Backbone as numpy.savetxt, mean C-alpha at the origin, in Angstrom:
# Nx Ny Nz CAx CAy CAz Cx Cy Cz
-16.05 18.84 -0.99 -15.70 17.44 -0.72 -16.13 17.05 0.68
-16.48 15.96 0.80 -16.93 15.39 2.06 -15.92 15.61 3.27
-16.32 15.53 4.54 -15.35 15.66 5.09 -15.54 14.82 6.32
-14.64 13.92 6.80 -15.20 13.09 7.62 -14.73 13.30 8.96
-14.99 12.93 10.12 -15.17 13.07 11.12 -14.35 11.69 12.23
-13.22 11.81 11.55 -12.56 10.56 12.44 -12.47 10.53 13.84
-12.89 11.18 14.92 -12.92 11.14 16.34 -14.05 10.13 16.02
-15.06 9.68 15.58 -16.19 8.85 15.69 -15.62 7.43 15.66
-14.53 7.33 15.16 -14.34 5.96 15.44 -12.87 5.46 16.07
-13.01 4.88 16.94 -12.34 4.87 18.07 -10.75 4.52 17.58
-9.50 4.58 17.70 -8.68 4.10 16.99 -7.96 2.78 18.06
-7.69 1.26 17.28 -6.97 0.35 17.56 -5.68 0.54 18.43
-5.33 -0.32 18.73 -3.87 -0.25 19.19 -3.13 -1.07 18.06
-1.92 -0.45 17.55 -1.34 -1.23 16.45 -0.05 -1.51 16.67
0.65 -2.15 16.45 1.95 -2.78 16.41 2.82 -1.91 15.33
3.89 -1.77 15.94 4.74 -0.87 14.91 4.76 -1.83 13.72
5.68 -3.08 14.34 5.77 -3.96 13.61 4.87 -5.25 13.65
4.73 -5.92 12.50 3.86 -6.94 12.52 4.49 -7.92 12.95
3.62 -9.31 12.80 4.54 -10.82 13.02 5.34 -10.67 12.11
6.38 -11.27 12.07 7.50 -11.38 11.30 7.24 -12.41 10.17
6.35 -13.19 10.11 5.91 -14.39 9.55 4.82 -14.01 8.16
3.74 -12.45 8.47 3.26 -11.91 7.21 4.27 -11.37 6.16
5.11 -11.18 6.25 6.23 -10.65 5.27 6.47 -11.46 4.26
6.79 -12.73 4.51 7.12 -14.08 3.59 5.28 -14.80 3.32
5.82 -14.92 1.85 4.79 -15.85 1.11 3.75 -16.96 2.04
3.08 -17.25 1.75 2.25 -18.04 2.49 2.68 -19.36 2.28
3.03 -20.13 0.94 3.80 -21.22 0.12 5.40 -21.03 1.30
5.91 -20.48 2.30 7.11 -20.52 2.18 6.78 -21.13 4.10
5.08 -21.33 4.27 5.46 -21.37 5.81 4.75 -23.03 5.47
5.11 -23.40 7.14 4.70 -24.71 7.53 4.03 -24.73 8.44
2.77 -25.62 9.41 2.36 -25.81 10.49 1.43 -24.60 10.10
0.49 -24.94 11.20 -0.04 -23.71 11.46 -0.10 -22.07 10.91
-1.24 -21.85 10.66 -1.42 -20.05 9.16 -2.26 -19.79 10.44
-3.24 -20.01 11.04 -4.63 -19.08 11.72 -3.92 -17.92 11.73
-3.17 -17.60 11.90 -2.55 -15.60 11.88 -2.68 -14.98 10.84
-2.60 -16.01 9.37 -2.01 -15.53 8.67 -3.24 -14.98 7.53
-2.70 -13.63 7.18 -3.93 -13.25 6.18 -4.92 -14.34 4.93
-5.95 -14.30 4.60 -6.38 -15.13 3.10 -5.14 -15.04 2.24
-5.09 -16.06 0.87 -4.62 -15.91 -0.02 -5.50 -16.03 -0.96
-5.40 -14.54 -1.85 -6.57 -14.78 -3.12 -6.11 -15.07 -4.32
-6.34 -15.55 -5.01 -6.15 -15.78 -6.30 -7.49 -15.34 -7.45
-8.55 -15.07 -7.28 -9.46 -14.36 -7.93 -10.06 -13.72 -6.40
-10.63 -12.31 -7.35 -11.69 -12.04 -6.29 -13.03 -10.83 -7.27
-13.82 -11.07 -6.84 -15.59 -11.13 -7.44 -15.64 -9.21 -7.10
-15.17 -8.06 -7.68 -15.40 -6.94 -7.59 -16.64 -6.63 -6.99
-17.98 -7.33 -7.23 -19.07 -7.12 -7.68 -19.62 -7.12 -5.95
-18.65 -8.01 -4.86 -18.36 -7.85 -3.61 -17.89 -6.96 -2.94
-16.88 -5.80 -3.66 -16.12 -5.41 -2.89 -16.34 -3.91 -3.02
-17.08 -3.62 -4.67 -16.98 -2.56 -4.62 -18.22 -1.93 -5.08
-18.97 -0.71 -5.11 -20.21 -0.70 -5.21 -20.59 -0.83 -6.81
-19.86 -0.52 -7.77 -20.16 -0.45 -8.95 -19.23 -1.58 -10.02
-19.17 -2.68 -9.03 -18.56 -4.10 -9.22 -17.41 -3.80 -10.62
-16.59 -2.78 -10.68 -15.70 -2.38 -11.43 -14.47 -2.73 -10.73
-13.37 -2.95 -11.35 -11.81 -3.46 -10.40 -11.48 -1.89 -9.95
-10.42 -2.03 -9.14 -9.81 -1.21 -8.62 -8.87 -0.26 -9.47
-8.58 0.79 -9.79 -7.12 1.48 -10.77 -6.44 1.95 -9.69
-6.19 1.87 -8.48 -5.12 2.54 -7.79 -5.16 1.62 -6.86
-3.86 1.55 -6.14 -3.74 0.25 -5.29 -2.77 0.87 -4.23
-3.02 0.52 -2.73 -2.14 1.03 -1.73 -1.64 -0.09 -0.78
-0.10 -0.39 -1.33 0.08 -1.61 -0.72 0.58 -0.64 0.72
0.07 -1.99 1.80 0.61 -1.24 3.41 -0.27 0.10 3.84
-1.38 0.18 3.90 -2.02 1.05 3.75 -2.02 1.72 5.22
-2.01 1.18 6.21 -2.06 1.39 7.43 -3.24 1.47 8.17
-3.20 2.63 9.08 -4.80 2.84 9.39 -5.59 3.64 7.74
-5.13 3.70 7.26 -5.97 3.68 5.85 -6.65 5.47 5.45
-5.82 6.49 6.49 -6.94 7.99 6.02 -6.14 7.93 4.78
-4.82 7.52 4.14 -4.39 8.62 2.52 -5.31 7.76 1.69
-5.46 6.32 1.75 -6.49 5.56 1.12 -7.88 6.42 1.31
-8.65 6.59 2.51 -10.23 6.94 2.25 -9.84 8.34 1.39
-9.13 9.24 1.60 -8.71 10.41 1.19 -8.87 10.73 0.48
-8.36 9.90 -0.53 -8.02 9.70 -1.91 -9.25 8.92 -2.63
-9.83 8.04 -2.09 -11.33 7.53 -2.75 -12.32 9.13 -2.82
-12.30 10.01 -1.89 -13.12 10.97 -1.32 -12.90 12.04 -2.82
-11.67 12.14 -3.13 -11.27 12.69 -4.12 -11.57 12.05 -5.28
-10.99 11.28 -5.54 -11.35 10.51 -6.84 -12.46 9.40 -6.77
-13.61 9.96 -7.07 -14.59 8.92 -6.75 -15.52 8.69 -7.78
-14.65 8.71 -9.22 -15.15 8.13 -10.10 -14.65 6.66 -10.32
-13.28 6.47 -9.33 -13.03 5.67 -9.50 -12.79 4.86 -8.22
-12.31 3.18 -8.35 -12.13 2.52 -7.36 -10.83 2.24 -6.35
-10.20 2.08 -4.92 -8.98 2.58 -4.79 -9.34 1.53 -3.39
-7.90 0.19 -3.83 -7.68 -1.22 -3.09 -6.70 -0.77 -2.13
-6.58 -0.72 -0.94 -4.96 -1.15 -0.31 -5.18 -2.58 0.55
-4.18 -2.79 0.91 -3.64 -4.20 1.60 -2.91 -3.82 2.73
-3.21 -4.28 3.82 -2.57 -4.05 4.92 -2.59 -5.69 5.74
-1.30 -5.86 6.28 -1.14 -7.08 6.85 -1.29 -6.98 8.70
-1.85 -5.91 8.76 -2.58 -5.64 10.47 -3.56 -5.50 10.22
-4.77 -6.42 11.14 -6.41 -6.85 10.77 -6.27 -6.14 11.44
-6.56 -5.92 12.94 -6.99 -4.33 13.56 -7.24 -3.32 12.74
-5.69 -2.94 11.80 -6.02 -1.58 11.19 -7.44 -2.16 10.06
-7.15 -3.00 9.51 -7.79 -3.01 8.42 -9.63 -3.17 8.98
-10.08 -4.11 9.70 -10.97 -3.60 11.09 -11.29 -1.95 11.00
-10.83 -1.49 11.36 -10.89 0.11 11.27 -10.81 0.77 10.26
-10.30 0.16 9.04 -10.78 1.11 8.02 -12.30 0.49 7.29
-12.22 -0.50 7.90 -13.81 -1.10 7.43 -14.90 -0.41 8.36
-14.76 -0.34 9.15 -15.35 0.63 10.39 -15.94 1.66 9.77
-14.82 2.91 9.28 -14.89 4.21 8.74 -15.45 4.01 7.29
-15.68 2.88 6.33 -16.02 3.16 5.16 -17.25 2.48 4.84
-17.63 1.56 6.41 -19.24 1.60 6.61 -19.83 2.49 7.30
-19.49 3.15 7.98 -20.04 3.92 8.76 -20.04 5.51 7.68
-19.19 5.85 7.08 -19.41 6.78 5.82 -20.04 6.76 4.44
-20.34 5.57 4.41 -21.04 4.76 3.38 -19.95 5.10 1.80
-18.62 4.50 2.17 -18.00 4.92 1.02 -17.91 3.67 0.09
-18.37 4.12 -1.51 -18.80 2.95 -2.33 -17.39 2.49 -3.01
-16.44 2.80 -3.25 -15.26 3.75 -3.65 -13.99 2.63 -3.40
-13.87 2.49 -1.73 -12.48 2.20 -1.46 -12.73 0.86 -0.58
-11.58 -0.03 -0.60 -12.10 -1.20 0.53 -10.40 -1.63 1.11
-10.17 -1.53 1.63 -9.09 -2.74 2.50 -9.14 -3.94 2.64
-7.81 -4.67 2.10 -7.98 -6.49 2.13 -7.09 -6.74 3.38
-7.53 -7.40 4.33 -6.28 -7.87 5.18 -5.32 -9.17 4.25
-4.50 -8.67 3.75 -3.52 -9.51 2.53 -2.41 -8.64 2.73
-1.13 -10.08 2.24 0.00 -9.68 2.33 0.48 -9.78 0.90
0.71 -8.62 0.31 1.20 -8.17 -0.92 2.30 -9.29 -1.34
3.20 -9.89 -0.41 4.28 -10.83 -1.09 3.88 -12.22 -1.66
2.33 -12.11 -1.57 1.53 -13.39 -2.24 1.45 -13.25 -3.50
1.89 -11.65 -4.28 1.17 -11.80 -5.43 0.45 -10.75 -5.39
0.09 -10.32 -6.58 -1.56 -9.74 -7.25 -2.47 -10.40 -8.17
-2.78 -11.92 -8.04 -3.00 -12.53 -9.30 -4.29 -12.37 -9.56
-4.98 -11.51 -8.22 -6.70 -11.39 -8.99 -6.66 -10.00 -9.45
-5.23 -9.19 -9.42 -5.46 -7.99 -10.73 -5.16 -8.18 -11.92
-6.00 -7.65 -12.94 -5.64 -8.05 -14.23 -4.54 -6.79 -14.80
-3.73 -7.64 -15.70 -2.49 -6.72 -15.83 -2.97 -5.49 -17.06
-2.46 -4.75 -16.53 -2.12 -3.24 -17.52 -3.63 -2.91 -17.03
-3.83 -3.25 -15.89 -5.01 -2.47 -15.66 -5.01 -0.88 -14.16
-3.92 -1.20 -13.62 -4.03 0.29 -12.73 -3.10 1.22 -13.27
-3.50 2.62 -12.54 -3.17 3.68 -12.97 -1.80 3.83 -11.95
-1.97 3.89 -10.66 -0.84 4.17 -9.60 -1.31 3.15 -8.69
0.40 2.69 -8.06 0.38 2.18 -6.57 1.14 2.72 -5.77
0.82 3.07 -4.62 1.28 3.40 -3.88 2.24 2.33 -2.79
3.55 2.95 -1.84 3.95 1.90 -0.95 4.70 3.08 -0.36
3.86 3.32 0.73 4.99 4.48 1.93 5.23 3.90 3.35
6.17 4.35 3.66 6.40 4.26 5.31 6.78 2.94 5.56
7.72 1.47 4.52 7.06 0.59 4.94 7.90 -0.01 6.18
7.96 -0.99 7.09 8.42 -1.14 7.92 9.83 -1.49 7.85
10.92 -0.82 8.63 11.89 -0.50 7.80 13.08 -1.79 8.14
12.68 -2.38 9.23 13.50 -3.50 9.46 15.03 -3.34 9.19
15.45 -2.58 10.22 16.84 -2.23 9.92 18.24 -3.00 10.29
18.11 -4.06 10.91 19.04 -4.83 11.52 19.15 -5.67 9.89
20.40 -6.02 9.54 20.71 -6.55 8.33 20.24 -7.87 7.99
20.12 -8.58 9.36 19.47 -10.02 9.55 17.72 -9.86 9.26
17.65 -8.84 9.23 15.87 -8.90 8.98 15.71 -8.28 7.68
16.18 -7.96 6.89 15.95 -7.56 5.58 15.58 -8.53 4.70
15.42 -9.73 5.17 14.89 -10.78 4.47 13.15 -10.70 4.63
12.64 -9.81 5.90 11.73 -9.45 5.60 11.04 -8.10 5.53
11.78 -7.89 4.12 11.47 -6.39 3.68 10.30 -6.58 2.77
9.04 -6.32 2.38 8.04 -7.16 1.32 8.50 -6.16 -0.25
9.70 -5.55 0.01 9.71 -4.62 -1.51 11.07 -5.36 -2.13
10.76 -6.06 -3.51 11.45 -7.34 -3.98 11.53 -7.36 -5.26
12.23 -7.69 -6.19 12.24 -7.93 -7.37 10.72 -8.63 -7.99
10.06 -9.59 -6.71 9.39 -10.12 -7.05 7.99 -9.45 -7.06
7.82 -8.60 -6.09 6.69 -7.62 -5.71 6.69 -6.74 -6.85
8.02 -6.26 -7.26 8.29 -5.18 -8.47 7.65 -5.70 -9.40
8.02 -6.96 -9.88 7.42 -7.88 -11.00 5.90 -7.84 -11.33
5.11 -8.17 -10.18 4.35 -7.86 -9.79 3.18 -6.30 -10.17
3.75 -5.67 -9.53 3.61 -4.30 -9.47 3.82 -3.87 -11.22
4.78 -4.29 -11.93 4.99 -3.81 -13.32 3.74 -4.54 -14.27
3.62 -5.79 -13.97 2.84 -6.56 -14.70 1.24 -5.37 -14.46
0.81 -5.36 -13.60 -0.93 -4.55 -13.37 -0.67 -3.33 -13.49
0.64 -2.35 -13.88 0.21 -1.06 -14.21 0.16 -0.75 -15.42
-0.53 -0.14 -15.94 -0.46 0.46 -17.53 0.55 0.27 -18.19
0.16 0.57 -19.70 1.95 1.96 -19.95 2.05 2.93 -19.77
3.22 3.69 -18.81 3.46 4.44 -18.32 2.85 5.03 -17.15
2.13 3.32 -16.67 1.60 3.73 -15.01 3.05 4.13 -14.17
2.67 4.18 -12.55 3.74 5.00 -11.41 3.11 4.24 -10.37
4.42 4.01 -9.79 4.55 3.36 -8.48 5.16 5.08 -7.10
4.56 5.11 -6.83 4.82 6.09 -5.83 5.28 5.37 -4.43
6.92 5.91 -3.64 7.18 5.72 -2.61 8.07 6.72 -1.83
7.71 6.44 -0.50 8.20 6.96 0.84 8.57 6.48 1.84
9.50 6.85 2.32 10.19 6.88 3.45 11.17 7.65 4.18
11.44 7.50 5.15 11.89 8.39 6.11 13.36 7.68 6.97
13.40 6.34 6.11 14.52 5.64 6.34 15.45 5.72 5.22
17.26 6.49 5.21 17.90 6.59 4.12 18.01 5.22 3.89
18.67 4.48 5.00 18.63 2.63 4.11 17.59 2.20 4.04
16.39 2.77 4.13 15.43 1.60 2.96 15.03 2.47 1.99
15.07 3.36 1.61 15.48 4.21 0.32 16.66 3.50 -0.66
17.54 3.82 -0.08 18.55 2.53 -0.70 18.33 1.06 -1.20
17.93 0.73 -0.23 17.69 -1.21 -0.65 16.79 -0.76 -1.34
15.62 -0.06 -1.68 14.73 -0.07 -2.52 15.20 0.81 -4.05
15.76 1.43 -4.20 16.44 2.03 -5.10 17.83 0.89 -5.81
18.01 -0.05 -4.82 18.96 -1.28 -5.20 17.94 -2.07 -5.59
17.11 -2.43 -5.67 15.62 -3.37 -6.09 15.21 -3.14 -7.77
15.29 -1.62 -7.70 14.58 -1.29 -9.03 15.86 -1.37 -9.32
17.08 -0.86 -9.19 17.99 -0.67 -10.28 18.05 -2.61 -10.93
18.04 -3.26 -10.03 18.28 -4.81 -9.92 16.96 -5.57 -11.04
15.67 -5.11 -11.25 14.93 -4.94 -11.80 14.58 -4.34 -12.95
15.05 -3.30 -12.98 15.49 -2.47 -14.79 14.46 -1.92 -15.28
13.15 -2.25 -14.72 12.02 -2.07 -15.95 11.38 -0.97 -15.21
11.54 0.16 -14.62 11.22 1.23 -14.14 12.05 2.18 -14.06
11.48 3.55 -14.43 12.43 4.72 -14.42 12.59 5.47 -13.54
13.18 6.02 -12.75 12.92 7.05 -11.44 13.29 7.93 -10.92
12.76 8.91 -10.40 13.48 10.68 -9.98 13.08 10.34 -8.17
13.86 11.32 -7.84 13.43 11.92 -6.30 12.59 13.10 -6.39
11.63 13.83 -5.83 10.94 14.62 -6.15 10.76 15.25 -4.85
10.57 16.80 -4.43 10.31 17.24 -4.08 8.85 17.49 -3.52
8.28 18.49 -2.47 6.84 18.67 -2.49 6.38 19.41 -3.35
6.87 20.05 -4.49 6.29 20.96 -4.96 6.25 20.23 -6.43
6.80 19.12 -6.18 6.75 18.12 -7.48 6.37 16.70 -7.30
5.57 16.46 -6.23 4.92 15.46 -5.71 3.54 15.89 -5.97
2.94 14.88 -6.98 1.70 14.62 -7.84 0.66 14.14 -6.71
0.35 14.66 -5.61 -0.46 13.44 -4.89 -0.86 14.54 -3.75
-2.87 14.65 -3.86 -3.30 15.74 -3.13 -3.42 15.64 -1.57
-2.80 14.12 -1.14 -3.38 13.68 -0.09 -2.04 13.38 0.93
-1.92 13.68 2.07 -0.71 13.44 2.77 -1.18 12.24 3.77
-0.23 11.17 3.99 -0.59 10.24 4.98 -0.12 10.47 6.20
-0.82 9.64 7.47 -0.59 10.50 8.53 0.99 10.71 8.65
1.87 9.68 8.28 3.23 9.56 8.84 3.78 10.74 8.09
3.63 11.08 7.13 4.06 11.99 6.36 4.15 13.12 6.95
2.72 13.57 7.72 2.28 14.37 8.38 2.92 14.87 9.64
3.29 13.86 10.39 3.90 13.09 11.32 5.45 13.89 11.38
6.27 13.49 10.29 7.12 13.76 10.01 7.69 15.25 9.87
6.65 16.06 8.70 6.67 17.94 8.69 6.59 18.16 9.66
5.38 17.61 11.18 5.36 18.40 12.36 6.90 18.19 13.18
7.43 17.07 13.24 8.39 16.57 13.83 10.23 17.09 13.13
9.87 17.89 11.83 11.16 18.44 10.79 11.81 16.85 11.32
11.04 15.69 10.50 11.85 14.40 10.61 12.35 14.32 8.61
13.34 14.71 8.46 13.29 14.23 6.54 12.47 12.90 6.29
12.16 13.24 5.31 11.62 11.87 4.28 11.93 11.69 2.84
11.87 11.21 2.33 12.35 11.00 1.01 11.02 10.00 0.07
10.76 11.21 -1.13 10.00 10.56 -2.11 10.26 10.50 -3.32
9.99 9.34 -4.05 10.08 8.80 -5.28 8.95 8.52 -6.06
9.32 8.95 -7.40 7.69 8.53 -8.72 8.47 7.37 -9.37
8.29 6.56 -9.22 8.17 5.07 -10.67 7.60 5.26 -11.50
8.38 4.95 -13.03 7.21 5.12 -14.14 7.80 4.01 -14.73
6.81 3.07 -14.71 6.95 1.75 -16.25 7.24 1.96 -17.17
8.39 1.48 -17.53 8.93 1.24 -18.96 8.73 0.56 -19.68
């Protein structure tokens, strides 16, 4: 397998947290967007990816984006979308997947709480959503982007018996998100271990975390 050489490209400075303002719908602001990511409602594969086929795996919040290239590097019969609402990062993973010439994987600077309406439904295999920003003060949980409505979302474009894969390292947003699906119904779900975690690729935070003995906690979604 290829192996790439990330000292070659220089890394951003990123914000733990984003504006507070990408979290909520684009329909929900007033005045002034220039900050604010595109909103798509179709989009032309035939642009984005080399073999103008849609995407089957999707990484919402992708970050600086290595479990995304990772995972294209591995599976590269097929195509593999994330969304990240920091252009810097997403900047930089465009960086690394021109400069590697990867046909495979692309990053949208888009905010997942818009929707997925240019995926067509029952068409991915897995999505991913780790690490996401955990917004812990009770007054900010209004901008958490993991929602009945995102779920909705997320259920509509996976198969039958596609998987939503998540992580974190926060017990209350494990919770509120485990209060989401139960609130939601139409997904089934275990806690899983590493030795029962389906997924060849570790993201850095993950990584982050084993060096640091910080716990984390992971979950498989499967559509019902």
């Amino acid at each position: 397998m290829k192996k790439i050489d990330y000292t070659k490209y220089p890394l951003p400075r990123i914000r733990h947290h984003a504006n507070p303002v990408l979290y909520f719908p684009l329909k929900q602001h007033k005045g002034n967007n220039f900050l604010y990511p595109p909103v798509y409602n179709k989009l032309d594969w035939s642009e984005i990816f080399a073999d103008g086929k849609p995407p089957a795996m999707l990484d919402i919040g992708c970050g600086l984006g290595r479990f995304l290239i990772e995972m294209s590097l591995i599976h590269k019969d097929i195509n593999i979308l994330g969304f990240e609402v920091r252009q810097s990062a997403v900047e930089w993973i465009e960086s690394v997947t021109s400069g590697e010439k990867l046909p495979n994987v692309k990053a949208l600077w888009y905010s997942a709480v818009n929707g997925l309406p240019f995926i067509r439904s029952g068409s991915i295999e897995k999505v991913f959503y780790f690490f996401p920003d955990p917004w812990v003060k009770k007054r900010h949980y209004k901008r958490r982007a993991f929602s009945v409505e995102l779920l909705a979302e997320i259920h509509r474009v996976l198969k039958s018996g596609g998987q939503l894969f998540l992580m974190t390292d926060v017990p209350e947003v494990d919770e509120f998100q485990r209060d989401v699906l139960d609130q939601y119904g139409k997904f089934s779900y275990r806690y899983v271990k590493q030795d029962q975690w389906e997924l060849p690729v570790d993201t850095n935070h993950e990584e982050f975390c084993i060096r640091k003995n910080i716990p984390f906690i992971r979950m498989i979604c499967k559509k019902i």
